[in-house]
CSV table of C-alpha atoms in Angstrom, one decimal:
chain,number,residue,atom,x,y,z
A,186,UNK,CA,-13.0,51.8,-58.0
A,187,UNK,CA,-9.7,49.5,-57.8
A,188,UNK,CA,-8.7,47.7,-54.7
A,189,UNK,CA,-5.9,49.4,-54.3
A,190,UNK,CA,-8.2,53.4,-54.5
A,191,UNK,CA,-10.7,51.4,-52.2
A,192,UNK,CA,-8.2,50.7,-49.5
A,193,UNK,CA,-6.6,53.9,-50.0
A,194,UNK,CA,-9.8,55.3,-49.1
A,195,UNK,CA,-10.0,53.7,-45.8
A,196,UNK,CA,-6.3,54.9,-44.6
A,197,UNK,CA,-4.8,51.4,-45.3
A,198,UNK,CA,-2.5,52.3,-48.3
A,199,UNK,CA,-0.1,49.6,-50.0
A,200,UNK,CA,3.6,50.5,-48.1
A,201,UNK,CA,5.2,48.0,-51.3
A,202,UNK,CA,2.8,47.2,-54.0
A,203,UNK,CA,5.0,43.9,-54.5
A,204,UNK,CA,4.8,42.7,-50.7
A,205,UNK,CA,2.2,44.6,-48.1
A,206,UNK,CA,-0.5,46.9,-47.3
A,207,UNK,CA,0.8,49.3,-44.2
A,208,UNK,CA,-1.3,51.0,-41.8
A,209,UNK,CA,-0.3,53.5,-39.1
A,210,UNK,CA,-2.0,52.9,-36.5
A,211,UNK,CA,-0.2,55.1,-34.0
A,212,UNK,CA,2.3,58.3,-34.2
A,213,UNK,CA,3.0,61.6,-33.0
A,214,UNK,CA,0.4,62.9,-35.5
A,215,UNK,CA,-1.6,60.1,-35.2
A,216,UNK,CA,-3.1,59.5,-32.1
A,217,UNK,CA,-5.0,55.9,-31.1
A,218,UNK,CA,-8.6,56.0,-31.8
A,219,UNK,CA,-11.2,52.8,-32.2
A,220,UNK,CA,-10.2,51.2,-35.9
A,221,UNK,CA,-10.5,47.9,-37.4
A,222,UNK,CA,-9.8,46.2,-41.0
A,223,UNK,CA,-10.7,42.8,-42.4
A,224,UNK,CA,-9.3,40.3,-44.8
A,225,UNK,CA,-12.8,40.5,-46.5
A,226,UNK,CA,-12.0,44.4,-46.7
A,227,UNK,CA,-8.5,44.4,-47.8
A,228,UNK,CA,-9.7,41.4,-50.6
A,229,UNK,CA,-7.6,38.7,-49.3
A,230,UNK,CA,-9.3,35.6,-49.3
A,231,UNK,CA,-7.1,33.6,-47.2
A,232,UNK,CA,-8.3,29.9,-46.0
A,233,UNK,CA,-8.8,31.7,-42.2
A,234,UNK,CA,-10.5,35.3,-42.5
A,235,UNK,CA,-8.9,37.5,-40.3
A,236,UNK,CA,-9.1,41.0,-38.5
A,237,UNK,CA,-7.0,43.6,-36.4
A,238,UNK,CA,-9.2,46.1,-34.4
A,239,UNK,CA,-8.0,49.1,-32.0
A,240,UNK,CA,-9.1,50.6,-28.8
A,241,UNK,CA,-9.4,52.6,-26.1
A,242,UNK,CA,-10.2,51.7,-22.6
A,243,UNK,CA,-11.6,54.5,-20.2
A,244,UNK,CA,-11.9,54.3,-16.5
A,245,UNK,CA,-9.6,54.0,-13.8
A,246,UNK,CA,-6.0,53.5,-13.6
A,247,UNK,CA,-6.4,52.2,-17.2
A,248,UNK,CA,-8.0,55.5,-18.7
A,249,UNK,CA,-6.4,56.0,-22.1
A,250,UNK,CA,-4.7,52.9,-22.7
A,251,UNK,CA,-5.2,51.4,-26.0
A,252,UNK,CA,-5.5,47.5,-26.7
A,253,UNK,CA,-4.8,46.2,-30.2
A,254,UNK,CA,-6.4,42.7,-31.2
A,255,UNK,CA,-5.2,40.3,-34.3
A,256,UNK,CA,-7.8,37.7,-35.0
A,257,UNK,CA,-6.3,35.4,-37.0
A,258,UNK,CA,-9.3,33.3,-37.4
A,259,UNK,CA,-7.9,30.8,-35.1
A,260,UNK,CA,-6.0,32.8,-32.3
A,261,UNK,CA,-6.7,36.4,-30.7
A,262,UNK,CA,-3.9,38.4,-29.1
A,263,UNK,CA,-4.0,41.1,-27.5
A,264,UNK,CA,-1.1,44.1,-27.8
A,265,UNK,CA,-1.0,47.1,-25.5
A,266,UNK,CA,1.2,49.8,-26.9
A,267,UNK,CA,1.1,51.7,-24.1
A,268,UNK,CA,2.9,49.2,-22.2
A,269,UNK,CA,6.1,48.3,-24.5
A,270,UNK,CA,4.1,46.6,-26.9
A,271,UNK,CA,3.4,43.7,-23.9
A,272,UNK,CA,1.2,40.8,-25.4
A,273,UNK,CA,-2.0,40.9,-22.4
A,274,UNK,CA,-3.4,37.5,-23.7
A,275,UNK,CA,-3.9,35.3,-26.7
A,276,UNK,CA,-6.7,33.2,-26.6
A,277,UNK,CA,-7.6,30.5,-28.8
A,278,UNK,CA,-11.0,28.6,-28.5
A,279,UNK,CA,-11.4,27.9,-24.8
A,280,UNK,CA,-8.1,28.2,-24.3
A,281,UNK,CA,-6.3,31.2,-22.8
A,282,UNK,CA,-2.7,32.0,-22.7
A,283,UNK,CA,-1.8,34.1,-19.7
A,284,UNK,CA,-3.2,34.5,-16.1
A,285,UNK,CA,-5.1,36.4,-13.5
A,286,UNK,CA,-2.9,39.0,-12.0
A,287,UNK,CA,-4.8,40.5,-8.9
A,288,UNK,CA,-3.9,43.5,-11.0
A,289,UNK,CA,-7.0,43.4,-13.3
A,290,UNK,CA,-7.1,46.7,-15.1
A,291,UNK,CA,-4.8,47.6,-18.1
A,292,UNK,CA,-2.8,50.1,-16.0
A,293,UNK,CA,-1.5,52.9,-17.8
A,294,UNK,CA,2.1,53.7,-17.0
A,295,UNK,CA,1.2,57.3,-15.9
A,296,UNK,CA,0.0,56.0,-13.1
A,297,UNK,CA,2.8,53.8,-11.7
A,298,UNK,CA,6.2,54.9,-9.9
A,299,UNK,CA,8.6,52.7,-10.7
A,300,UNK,CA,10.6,53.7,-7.6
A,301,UNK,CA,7.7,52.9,-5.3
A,302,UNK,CA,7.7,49.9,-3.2
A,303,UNK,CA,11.8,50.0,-2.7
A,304,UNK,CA,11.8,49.6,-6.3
A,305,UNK,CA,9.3,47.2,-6.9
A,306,UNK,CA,6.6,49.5,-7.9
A,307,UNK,CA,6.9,47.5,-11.7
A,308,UNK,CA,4.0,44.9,-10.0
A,309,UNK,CA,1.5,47.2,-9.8
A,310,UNK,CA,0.7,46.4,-13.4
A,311,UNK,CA,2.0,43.4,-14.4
A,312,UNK,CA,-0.6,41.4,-15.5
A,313,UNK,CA,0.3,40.4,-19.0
A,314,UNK,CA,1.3,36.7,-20.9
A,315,UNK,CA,4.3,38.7,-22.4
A,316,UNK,CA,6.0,41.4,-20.6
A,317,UNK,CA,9.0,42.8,-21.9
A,318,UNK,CA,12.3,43.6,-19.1
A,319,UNK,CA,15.1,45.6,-19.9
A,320,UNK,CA,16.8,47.5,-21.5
A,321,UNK,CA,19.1,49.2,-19.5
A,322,UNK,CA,18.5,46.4,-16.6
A,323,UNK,CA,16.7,43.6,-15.7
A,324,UNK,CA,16.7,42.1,-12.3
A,325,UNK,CA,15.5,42.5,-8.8
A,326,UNK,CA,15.4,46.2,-7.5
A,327,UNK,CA,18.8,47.4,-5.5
A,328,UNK,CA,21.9,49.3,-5.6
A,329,UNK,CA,24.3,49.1,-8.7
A,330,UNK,CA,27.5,51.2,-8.7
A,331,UNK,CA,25.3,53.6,-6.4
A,332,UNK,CA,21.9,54.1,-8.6
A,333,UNK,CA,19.0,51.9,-7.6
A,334,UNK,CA,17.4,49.6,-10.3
A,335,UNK,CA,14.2,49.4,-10.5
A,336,UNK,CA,12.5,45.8,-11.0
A,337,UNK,CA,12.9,44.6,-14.2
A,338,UNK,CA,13.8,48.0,-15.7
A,339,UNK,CA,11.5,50.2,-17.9
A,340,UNK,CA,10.6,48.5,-21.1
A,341,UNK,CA,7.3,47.2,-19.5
A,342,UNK,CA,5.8,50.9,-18.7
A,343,UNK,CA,7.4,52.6,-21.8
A,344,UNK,CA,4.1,53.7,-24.5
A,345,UNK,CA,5.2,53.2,-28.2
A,346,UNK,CA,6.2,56.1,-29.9
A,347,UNK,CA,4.8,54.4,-33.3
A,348,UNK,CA,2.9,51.6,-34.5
A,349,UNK,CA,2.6,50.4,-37.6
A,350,UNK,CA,0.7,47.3,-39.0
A,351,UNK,CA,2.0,45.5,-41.8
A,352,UNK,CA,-0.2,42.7,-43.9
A,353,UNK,CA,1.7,40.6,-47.1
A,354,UNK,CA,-0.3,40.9,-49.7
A,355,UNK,CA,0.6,37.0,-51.0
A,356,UNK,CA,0.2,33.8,-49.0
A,357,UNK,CA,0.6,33.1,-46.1
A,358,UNK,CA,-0.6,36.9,-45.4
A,359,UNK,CA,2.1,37.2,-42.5
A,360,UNK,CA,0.6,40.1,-40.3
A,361,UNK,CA,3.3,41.9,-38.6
A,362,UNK,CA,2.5,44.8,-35.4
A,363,UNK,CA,5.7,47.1,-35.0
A,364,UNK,CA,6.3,49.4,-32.7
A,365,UNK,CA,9.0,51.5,-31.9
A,366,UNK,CA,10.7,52.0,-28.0
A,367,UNK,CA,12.2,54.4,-26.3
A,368,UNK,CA,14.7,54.0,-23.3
A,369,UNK,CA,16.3,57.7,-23.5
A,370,UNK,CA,17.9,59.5,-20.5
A,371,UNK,CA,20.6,62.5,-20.5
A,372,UNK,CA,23.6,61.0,-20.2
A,373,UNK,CA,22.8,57.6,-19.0
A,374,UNK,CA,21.1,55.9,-22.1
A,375,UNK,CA,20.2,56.2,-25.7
A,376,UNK,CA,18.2,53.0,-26.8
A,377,UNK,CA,15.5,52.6,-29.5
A,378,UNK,CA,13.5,49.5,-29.6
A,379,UNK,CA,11.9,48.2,-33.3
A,380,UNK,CA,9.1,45.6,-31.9
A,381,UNK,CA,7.6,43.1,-33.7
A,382,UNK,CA,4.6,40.3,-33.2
A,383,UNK,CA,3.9,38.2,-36.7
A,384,UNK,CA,1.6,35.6,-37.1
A,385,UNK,CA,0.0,34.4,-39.9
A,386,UNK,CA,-4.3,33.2,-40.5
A,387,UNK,CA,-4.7,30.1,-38.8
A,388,UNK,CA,-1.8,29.8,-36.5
A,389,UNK,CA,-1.8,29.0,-32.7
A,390,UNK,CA,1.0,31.4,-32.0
A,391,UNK,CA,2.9,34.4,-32.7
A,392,UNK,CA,6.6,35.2,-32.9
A,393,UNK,CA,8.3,38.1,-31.7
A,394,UNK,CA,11.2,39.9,-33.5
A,395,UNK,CA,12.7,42.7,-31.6
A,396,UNK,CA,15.8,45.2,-32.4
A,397,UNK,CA,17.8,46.9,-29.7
A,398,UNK,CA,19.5,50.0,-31.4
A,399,UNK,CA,22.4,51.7,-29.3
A,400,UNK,CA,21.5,55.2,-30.9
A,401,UNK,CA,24.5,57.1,-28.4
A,402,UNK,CA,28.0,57.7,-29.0
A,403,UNK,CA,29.1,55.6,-26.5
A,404,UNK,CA,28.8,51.6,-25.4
A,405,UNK,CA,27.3,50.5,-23.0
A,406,UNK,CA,25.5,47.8,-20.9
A,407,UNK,CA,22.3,46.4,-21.6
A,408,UNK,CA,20.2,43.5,-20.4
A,409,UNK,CA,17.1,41.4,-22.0
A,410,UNK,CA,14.6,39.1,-20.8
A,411,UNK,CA,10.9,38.0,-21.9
A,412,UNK,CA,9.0,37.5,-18.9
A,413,UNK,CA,6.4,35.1,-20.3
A,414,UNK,CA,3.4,34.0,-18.0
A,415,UNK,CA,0.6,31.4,-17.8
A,416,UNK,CA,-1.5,30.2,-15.7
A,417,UNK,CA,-4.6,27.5,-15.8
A,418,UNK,CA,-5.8,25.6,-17.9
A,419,UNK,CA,-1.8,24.8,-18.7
A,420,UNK,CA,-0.8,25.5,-14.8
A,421,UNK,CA,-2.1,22.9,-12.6
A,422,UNK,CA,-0.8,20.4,-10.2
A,423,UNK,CA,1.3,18.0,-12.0
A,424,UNK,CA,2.0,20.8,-14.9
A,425,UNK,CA,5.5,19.9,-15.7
A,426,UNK,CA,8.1,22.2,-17.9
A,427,UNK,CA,10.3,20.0,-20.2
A,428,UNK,CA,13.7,21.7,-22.1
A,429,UNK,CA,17.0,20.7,-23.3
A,430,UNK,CA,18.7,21.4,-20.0
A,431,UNK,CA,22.7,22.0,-20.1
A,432,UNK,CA,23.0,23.4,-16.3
A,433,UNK,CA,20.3,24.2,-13.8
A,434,UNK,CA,20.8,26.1,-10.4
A,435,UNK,CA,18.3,27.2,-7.3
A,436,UNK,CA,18.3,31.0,-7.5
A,437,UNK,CA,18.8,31.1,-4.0
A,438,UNK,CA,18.6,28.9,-0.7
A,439,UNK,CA,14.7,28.4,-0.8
A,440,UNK,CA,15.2,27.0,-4.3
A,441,UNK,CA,17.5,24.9,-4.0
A,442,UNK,CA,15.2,22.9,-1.2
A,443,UNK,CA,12.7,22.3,-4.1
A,444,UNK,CA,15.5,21.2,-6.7
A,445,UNK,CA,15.2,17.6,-6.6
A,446,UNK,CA,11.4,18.3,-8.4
A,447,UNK,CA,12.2,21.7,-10.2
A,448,UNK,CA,10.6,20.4,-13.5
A,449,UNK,CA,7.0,19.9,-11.7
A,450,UNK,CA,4.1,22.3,-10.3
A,451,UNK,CA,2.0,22.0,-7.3
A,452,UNK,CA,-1.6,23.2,-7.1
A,453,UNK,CA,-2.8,26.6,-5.8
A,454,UNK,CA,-0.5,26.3,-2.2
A,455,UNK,CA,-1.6,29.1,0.6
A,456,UNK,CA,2.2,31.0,1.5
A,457,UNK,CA,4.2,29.4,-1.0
A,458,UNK,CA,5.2,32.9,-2.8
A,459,UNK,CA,7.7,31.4,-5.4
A,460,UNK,CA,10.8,29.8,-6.5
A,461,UNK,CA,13.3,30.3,-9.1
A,462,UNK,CA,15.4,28.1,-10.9
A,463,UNK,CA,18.6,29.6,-13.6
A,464,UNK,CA,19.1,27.6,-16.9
A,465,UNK,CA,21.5,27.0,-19.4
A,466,UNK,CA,19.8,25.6,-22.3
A,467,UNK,CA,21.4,22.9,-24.7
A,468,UNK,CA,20.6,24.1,-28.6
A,469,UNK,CA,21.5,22.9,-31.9
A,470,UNK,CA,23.7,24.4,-34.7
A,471,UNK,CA,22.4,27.3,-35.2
A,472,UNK,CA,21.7,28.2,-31.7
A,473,UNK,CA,18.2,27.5,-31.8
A,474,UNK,CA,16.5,25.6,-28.3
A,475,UNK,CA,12.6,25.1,-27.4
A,476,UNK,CA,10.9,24.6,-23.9
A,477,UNK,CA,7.8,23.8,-23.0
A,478,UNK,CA,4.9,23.9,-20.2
A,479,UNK,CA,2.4,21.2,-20.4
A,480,UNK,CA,-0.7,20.1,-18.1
A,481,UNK,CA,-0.9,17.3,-16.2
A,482,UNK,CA,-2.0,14.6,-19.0
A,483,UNK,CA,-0.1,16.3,-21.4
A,484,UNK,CA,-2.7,17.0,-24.0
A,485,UNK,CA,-2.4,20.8,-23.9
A,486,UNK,CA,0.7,22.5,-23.9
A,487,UNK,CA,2.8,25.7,-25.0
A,488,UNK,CA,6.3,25.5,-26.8
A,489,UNK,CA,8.1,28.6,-26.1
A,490,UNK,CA,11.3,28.9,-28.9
A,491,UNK,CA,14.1,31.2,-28.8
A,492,UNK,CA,18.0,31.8,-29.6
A,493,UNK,CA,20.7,31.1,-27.6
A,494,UNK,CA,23.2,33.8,-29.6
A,495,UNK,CA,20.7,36.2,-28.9
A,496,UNK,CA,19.1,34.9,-25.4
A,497,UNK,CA,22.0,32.3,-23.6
A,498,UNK,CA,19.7,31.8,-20.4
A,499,UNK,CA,17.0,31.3,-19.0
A,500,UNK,CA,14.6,31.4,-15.6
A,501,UNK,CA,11.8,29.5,-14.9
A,502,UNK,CA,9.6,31.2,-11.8
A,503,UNK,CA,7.4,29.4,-10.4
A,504,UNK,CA,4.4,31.4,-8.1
A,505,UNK,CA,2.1,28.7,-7.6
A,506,UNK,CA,1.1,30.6,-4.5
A,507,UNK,CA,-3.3,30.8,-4.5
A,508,UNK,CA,-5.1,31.6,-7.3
A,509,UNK,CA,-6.8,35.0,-5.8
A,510,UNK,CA,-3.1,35.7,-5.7
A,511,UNK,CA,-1.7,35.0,-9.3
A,512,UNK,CA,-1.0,31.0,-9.9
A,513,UNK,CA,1.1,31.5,-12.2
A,514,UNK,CA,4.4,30.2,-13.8
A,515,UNK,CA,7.0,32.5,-15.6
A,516,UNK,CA,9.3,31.0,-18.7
A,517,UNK,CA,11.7,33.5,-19.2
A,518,UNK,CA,14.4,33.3,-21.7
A,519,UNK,CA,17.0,36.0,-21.5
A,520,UNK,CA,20.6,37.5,-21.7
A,521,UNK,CA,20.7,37.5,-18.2
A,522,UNK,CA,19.1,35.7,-14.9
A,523,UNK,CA,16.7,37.6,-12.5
A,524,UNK,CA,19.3,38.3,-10.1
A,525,UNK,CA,20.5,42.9,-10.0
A,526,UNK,CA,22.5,43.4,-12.1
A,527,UNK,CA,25.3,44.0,-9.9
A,528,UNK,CA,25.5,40.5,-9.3
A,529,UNK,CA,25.2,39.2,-12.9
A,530,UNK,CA,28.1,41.4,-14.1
A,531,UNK,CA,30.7,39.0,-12.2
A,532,UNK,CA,28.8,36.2,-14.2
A,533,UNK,CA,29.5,37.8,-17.5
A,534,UNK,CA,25.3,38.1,-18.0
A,535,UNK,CA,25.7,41.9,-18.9
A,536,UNK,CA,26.5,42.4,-22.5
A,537,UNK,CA,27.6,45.3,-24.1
A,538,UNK,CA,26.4,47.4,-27.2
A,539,UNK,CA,28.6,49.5,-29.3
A,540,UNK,CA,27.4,53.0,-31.0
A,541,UNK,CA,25.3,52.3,-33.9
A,542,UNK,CA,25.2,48.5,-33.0
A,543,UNK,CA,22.0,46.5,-33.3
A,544,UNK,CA,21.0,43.5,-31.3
A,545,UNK,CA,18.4,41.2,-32.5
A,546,UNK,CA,16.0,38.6,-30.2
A,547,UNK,CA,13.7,36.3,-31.4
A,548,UNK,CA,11.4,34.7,-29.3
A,549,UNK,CA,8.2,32.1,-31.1
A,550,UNK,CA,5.1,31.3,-28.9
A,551,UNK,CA,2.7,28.1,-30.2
A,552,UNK,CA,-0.2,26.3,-28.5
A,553,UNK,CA,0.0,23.0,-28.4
A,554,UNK,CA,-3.9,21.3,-28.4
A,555,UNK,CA,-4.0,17.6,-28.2
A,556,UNK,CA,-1.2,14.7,-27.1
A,557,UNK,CA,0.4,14.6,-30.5
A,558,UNK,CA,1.4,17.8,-30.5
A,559,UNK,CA,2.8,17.8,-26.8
A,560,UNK,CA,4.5,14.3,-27.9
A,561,UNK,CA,5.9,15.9,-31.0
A,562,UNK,CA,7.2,19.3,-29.0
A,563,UNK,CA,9.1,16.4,-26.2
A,564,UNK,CA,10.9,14.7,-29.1
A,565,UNK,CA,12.0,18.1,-30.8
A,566,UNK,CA,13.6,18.6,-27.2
A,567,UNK,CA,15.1,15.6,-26.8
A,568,UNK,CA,16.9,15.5,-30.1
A,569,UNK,CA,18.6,19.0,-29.0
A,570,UNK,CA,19.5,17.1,-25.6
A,571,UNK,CA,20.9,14.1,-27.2
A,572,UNK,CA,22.3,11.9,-25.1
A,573,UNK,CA,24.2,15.4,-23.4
A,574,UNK,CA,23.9,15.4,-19.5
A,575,UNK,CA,22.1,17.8,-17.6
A,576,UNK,CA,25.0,19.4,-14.7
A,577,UNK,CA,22.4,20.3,-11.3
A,578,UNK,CA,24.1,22.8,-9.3
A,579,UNK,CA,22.9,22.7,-5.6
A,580,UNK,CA,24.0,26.1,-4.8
A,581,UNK,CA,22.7,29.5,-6.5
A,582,UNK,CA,25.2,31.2,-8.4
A,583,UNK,CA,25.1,33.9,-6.2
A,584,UNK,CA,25.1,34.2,-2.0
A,585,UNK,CA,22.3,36.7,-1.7
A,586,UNK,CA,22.4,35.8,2.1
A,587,UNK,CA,25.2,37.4,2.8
């Protein structure tokens, strides 16, 4: 029996003999059931063996969700297609990327009402390293041209309609998880969403590539932003975030009393809820920046990359409120800030998508595991600064007070 017959056999048939083996994992004919493949079975011998398993959880609000894990021999993430293709976690040794949401079940999005809460019903499962906003909206919850916005919009509690995995065939074995999106309303909206999380055996990160299709005969308005989250061991006191800063602005009054130390963390602080700061990164040629969280002796860290074409600003959140209820810090790159998007129109932070237009956003996520790296990371930043000056704005952009 060839290779090729062999994997055939198992439902993992070559999509281009010249490039990858394809695997549909999920579809409307192909519903989610417990699955796994290896490098050993596929006959790939790469330098890190690797695996991609599926399945389903039971119980609870999170009956019926399914959880997709790549093991790439150094690094395990986690995908839940049920929830917009959200990365839960990536763990590498001891080492855990993400945080502990009090919400601590999976929750499928059947059983969550967006509309609850004044809106804000979104937090009743957000619990994830990743969490994709948009992409109608992003924002707080209120009133926009007389329809209320939910928090953060619906991308979050959207379930793929299909999910395909992807493995090159030729070194470095790039595995690729895609999953379509879709935001689709009579009258109001008409988006499909191509997701994608690669990462290759042996790599402390992933990248994600996502494609925002405006599949209507009509433009209009959309909004992105990657709500990315982490908590201990990178989040502690004296955790400090480090970018190529063009502009930075309190996102309201309570900010801007914490501005003179916006770059630093406190520990787990009883009542502290959060803060937010906006940012306008600095980037070089090709629009390309990098920030990064790192602990307090800056031997462990997290670089998180992105595109300023694509994603102009950004919005670091900082919730170092007590651990029991979610110490965790937010690095957000974005089209847009967190305010509704009523107010960000004004700001020109709502961009437009024509009929048949595609827009692309790239976001790259790597652990960083000793002081070398961290010290590398810093320098990458401050060649992109230069000797440019960072403008500190002491009042928010916009008067929510009023």
């Amino acid at each position: 029996m060839t290779r090729l017959s062999l994997l055939c056999g198992l439902g993992f048939c070559l999509a281009n003999p010249a490039m990858a083996w394809e695997q549909v994992l999920i579809d409307p004919n192909t519903p989610a059931k417990n699955w796994q493949v290896t490098s050993e079975e596929l006959g790939i011998q790469a330098e890190r063996p690797f695996k991609v398993s599926m399945r389903t959880l039971h119980g609870g609000r999170q009956e019926g969700v399914s959880l997709i894990e790549i093991d790439n021999g150094v690094m395990r993430m986690t995908i839940v297609p049920n929830r917009g293709m959200n990365v839960l976690e990536a763990v590498a040794g001891d080492v855990r990327l993400g945080w502990d949401s009090p919400v601590d079940e999976v929750v499928n999005p059947y059983f969550i009402e967006l509309n609850g809460r004044e809106g804000l019903g979104w937090l009743e499962g957000f619990n994830e390293l990743v969490t994709r906003c948009g992409y109608e909206w992003v924002g707080h919850p209120g009133k926009d041209n007389g329809e209320l916005l939910t928090l953060h919009g619906r991308a979050a509690n959207i379930p793929a309609s299909r999910v395909v995995l992807q493995i090159d065939e030729k070194p470095p074995y790039a595995i690729r998880l895609r999953g379509e999106l879709k935001e689709k309303a009579f009258k109001k909206v008409d988006f499909s969403i191509m997701t994608e999380l690669s990462t290759e055996p042996g790599r402390r990160g992933f990248s994600l590539h996502d494609t925002l299709t405006n599949e209507g005969d009509y433009a209009k308005e959309y909004q992105a932003l990657y709500h990315t989250n982490f908590g201990t061991p990178l989040l502690e006191q004296g955790a400090r975030f480090v970018a190529p800063v063009k502009q930075v602005s309190p996102f309201n009054a309570k900010a801007g009393k914490e501005l003179s130390d916006w770059q630093t963390y406190r520990g787990p602080t009883a009542d502290y809820d959060e803060t937010v700061f906006n940012v306008v990164p600095f980037a070089d040629e090709q629009g390309e920046t990098l920030t990064m969280l790192h602990n307090r002796s800056a031997e462990l860290g997290v670089t998180v990359g992105f595109n300023t074409r694509e994603l102009p600003v950004f919005s670091l959140w900082k919730n170092t409120d007590t651990e029991k209820q979610g110490y965790v810090t937010g690095l957000e790159p974005g089209t847009s800030y967190s305010y509704n998007r009523a107010y960000q129109r004004p700001l020109g932070l709502v961009p437009t998508i024509e009929p048949g237009e595609q827009k692309h956003f790239h976001v790259s996520y790597d652990l960083l595991v000793n002081k070398a790296a961290v010290a590398d990371a810093r320098s990458r930043i401050e060649a992109i600064q230069g000797d440019r000056k960072t403008e500190v704005m002491e009042k928010p952009l916009v008067d929510l007070e009023n």
